Amino acid sequence: MEERKERSFSFAVKPTASQLWRFSVHYANSGFRGIVNLILVGGSLLLLAGGWRSLEALQRGLLVFIVLLFVVWQPAMLYLKSLRQAKELEKHPALELTFHEEGVEIVREDAKGHIAWEDICRIEAVGSMIIVYSDPVHASLISRAIMGDEEEAFRQLIREKLPRTRRKRI
């Protein structure tokens, strides 16, 4: 009988302002919100490009405002929010996440928690990070850079423990 080795992957995570910003932009532009943003910006650009001469100044101004709102203002506000969050997180020690056969152990200072695999909402890879949603509202960001050579084995564990419906790009 073959003995199975216990797999365990431990990561100390403390997201940077840049990681928090990328996560916020991803979240703001995913799902229905992303479709609405795309329709508003795309439609505004098409109207501006196709009918600039026939549009009145107020109409042009409104269409330019819509484009700037979603392309410049929203990402800028999300970045400022991310800077504040990162500054607040600097006051706390890193969150230690340990993934193993039974689930995820979470440790920060002297507080501990455990989440079974069946209770994890979802895990997805986005750019340079892996996002672990413990529930629909809370997520932990793991930089792929800290995974090193363990990344593929870590992804394999996730593929084995979570059904396809609860993992994306893993």
Tab-separated table of C-alpha atoms in Angstrom:
chain	number	residue	atom	x	y	z
A	1	MET	CA	0.000	0.000	0.000
A	2	GLU	CA	1.390	3.393	-1.016
A	3	GLU	CA	1.707	5.931	1.768
A	4	ARG	CA	0.589	9.420	0.780
A	5	LYS	CA	2.785	12.312	1.848
A	6	GLU	CA	1.028	15.212	3.598
A	7	ARG	CA	1.272	18.274	1.358
A	8	SER	CA	1.450	21.670	2.976
A	9	PHE	CA	2.034	25.133	1.531
A	10	SER	CA	2.617	28.078	3.826
A	11	PHE	CA	2.640	31.738	2.739
A	12	ALA	CA	3.103	34.910	4.773
A	13	VAL	CA	0.945	37.506	3.061
A	14	LYS	CA	0.857	41.250	3.486
A	15	PRO	CA	-0.507	42.850	0.318
A	16	THR	CA	1.088	45.982	-1.090
A	17	ALA	CA	-0.838	49.027	-2.301
A	18	SER	CA	-0.211	47.908	-5.880
A	19	GLN	CA	-1.629	44.424	-5.244
A	20	LEU	CA	-4.645	45.865	-3.454
A	21	TRP	CA	-5.212	48.281	-6.348
A	22	ARG	CA	-5.004	45.513	-8.981
A	23	PHE	CA	-7.462	43.442	-6.924
A	24	SER	CA	-9.839	46.430	-6.574
A	25	VAL	CA	-9.742	47.184	-10.305
A	26	HIS	CA	-10.328	43.498	-11.089
A	27	TYR	CA	-13.257	43.380	-8.653
A	28	ALA	CA	-14.744	46.663	-9.944
A	29	ASN	CA	-14.608	45.461	-13.543
A	30	SER	CA	-15.713	41.850	-13.162
A	31	GLY	CA	-19.135	40.394	-13.652
A	32	PHE	CA	-22.134	42.611	-14.315
A	33	ARG	CA	-20.325	45.787	-13.215
A	34	GLY	CA	-17.626	45.190	-15.812
A	35	ILE	CA	-20.191	44.680	-18.560
A	36	VAL	CA	-21.971	47.923	-17.626
A	37	ASN	CA	-18.634	49.807	-17.485
A	38	LEU	CA	-17.629	48.436	-20.883
A	39	ILE	CA	-20.965	49.332	-22.475
A	40	LEU	CA	-20.894	52.869	-21.062
A	41	VAL	CA	-17.278	53.574	-22.033
A	42	GLY	CA	-17.469	51.808	-25.405
A	43	GLY	CA	-20.773	53.428	-26.296
A	44	SER	CA	-19.525	56.860	-25.266
A	45	LEU	CA	-16.353	56.470	-27.330
A	46	LEU	CA	-18.336	55.302	-30.365
A	47	LEU	CA	-20.729	58.226	-30.076
A	48	LEU	CA	-17.844	60.663	-29.655
A	49	ALA	CA	-15.876	59.253	-32.583
A	50	GLY	CA	-18.826	58.846	-34.920
A	51	GLY	CA	-20.792	61.975	-34.209
A	52	TRP	CA	-18.435	64.602	-32.780
A	53	ARG	CA	-19.558	67.275	-35.261
A	54	SER	CA	-23.257	66.575	-34.843
A	55	LEU	CA	-23.147	66.545	-31.029
A	56	GLU	CA	-23.833	69.661	-28.996
A	57	ALA	CA	-21.249	70.839	-26.467
A	58	LEU	CA	-23.274	69.549	-23.517
A	59	GLN	CA	-23.583	66.101	-25.116
A	60	ARG	CA	-19.852	65.993	-25.862
A	61	GLY	CA	-19.068	67.044	-22.315
A	62	LEU	CA	-21.337	64.362	-20.854
A	63	LEU	CA	-19.820	61.621	-23.030
A	64	VAL	CA	-16.260	62.726	-22.196
A	65	PHE	CA	-17.243	62.783	-18.500
A	66	ILE	CA	-18.533	59.180	-18.717
A	67	VAL	CA	-15.274	58.001	-20.320
A	68	LEU	CA	-13.113	59.850	-17.782
A	69	LEU	CA	-15.265	58.589	-14.908
A	70	PHE	CA	-14.545	54.915	-15.652
A	71	VAL	CA	-11.091	55.179	-17.255
A	72	VAL	CA	-9.404	57.786	-15.010
A	73	TRP	CA	-11.424	58.723	-11.923
A	74	GLN	CA	-12.520	55.239	-10.787
A	75	PRO	CA	-8.989	53.690	-10.994
A	76	ALA	CA	-7.506	56.781	-9.293
A	77	MET	CA	-10.002	56.574	-6.406
A	78	LEU	CA	-9.358	52.847	-6.071
A	79	TYR	CA	-5.604	53.528	-5.910
A	80	LEU	CA	-6.033	56.108	-3.147
A	81	LYS	CA	-8.192	53.628	-1.227
A	82	SER	CA	-5.537	50.939	-1.737
A	83	LEU	CA	-2.839	53.257	-0.376
A	84	ARG	CA	-4.900	53.808	2.786
A	85	GLN	CA	-5.544	50.069	3.168
A	86	ALA	CA	-1.859	49.201	2.680
A	87	LYS	CA	-0.853	51.823	5.235
A	88	GLU	CA	-3.308	50.317	7.737
A	89	LEU	CA	-2.048	46.779	7.020
A	90	GLU	CA	1.537	47.904	7.701
A	91	LYS	CA	0.564	48.254	11.382
A	92	HIS	CA	-0.187	44.522	11.590
A	93	PRO	CA	2.014	41.454	11.128
A	94	ALA	CA	1.688	39.371	7.993
A	95	LEU	CA	-1.152	36.882	7.728
A	96	GLU	CA	0.148	33.302	7.660
A	97	LEU	CA	-1.867	31.023	5.366
A	98	THR	CA	-1.121	27.293	5.412
A	99	PHE	CA	-2.882	25.126	2.829
A	100	HIS	CA	-2.986	21.383	3.483
A	101	GLU	CA	-5.178	18.342	2.839
A	102	GLU	CA	-7.884	19.354	5.359
A	103	GLY	CA	-8.167	23.039	4.423
A	104	VAL	CA	-6.520	26.339	5.257
A	105	GLU	CA	-5.042	27.410	8.586
A	106	ILE	CA	-4.967	31.174	9.132
A	107	VAL	CA	-2.718	32.716	11.775
A	108	ARG	CA	-2.143	36.371	12.687
A	109	GLU	CA	-0.285	37.048	15.913
A	110	ASP	CA	-2.062	34.895	18.496
A	111	ALA	CA	-5.358	34.511	16.575
A	112	LYS	CA	-5.903	31.277	14.672
A	113	GLY	CA	-8.584	29.996	12.363
A	114	HIS	CA	-9.334	27.071	10.085
A	115	ILE	CA	-11.376	26.936	6.890
A	116	ALA	CA	-12.255	23.542	5.464
A	117	TRP	CA	-11.973	23.162	1.685
A	118	GLU	CA	-15.730	22.818	1.355
A	119	ASP	CA	-16.182	26.192	3.102
A	120	ILE	CA	-13.838	28.142	0.798
A	121	CYS	CA	-15.938	30.288	-1.497
A	122	ARG	CA	-13.503	30.250	-4.455
A	123	ILE	CA	-9.878	30.650	-5.511
A	124	GLU	CA	-8.773	32.392	-8.681
A	125	ALA	CA	-5.534	33.420	-10.329
A	126	VAL	CA	-5.458	36.995	-11.591
A	127	GLY	CA	-2.240	38.317	-13.079
A	128	SER	CA	0.565	38.078	-10.550
A	129	MET	CA	-1.590	36.913	-7.646
A	130	ILE	CA	-3.848	34.168	-6.406
A	131	ILE	CA	-7.008	35.367	-4.671
A	132	VAL	CA	-8.495	33.160	-1.961
A	133	TYR	CA	-12.104	34.099	-1.132
A	134	SER	CA	-12.967	32.731	2.299
A	135	ASP	CA	-16.505	34.026	1.736
A	136	PRO	CA	-18.121	36.321	-0.853
A	137	VAL	CA	-16.815	39.441	0.932
A	138	HIS	CA	-13.379	38.521	2.358
A	139	ALA	CA	-10.324	37.601	0.335
A	140	SER	CA	-6.617	37.028	0.865
A	141	LEU	CA	-4.116	37.976	-1.837
A	142	ILE	CA	-1.104	35.728	-2.375
A	143	SER	CA	1.626	37.057	-4.635
A	144	ARG	CA	2.738	34.413	-7.102
A	145	ALA	CA	6.308	35.662	-6.587
A	146	ILE	CA	6.426	34.269	-3.024
A	147	MET	CA	5.338	30.821	-4.206
A	148	GLY	CA	8.510	30.157	-6.157
A	149	ASP	CA	8.959	26.540	-7.213
A	150	GLU	CA	5.918	25.454	-5.154
A	151	GLU	CA	3.372	27.210	-7.378
A	152	GLU	CA	2.523	24.272	-9.648
A	153	ALA	CA	2.219	21.816	-6.718
A	154	PHE	CA	0.071	24.379	-4.872
A	155	ARG	CA	-2.182	24.764	-7.921
A	156	GLN	CA	-2.440	20.968	-8.132
A	157	LEU	CA	-3.650	20.795	-4.519
A	158	ILE	CA	-6.307	23.416	-5.282
A	159	ARG	CA	-7.431	21.524	-8.405
A	160	GLU	CA	-7.804	18.350	-6.327
A	161	LYS	CA	-9.680	19.988	-3.448
A	162	LEU	CA	-11.983	22.468	-5.189
A	163	PRO	CA	-14.449	21.711	-7.978
A	164	ARG	CA	-13.987	23.626	-11.232
A	165	THR	CA	-16.952	25.872	-10.371
A	166	ARG	CA	-15.074	27.265	-7.344
A	167	ARG	CA	-11.705	27.913	-9.025
A	168	LYS	CA	-10.711	30.099	-11.955
A	169	ARG	CA	-7.526	29.995	-14.002
A	170	ILE	CA	-5.896	27.540	-11.552
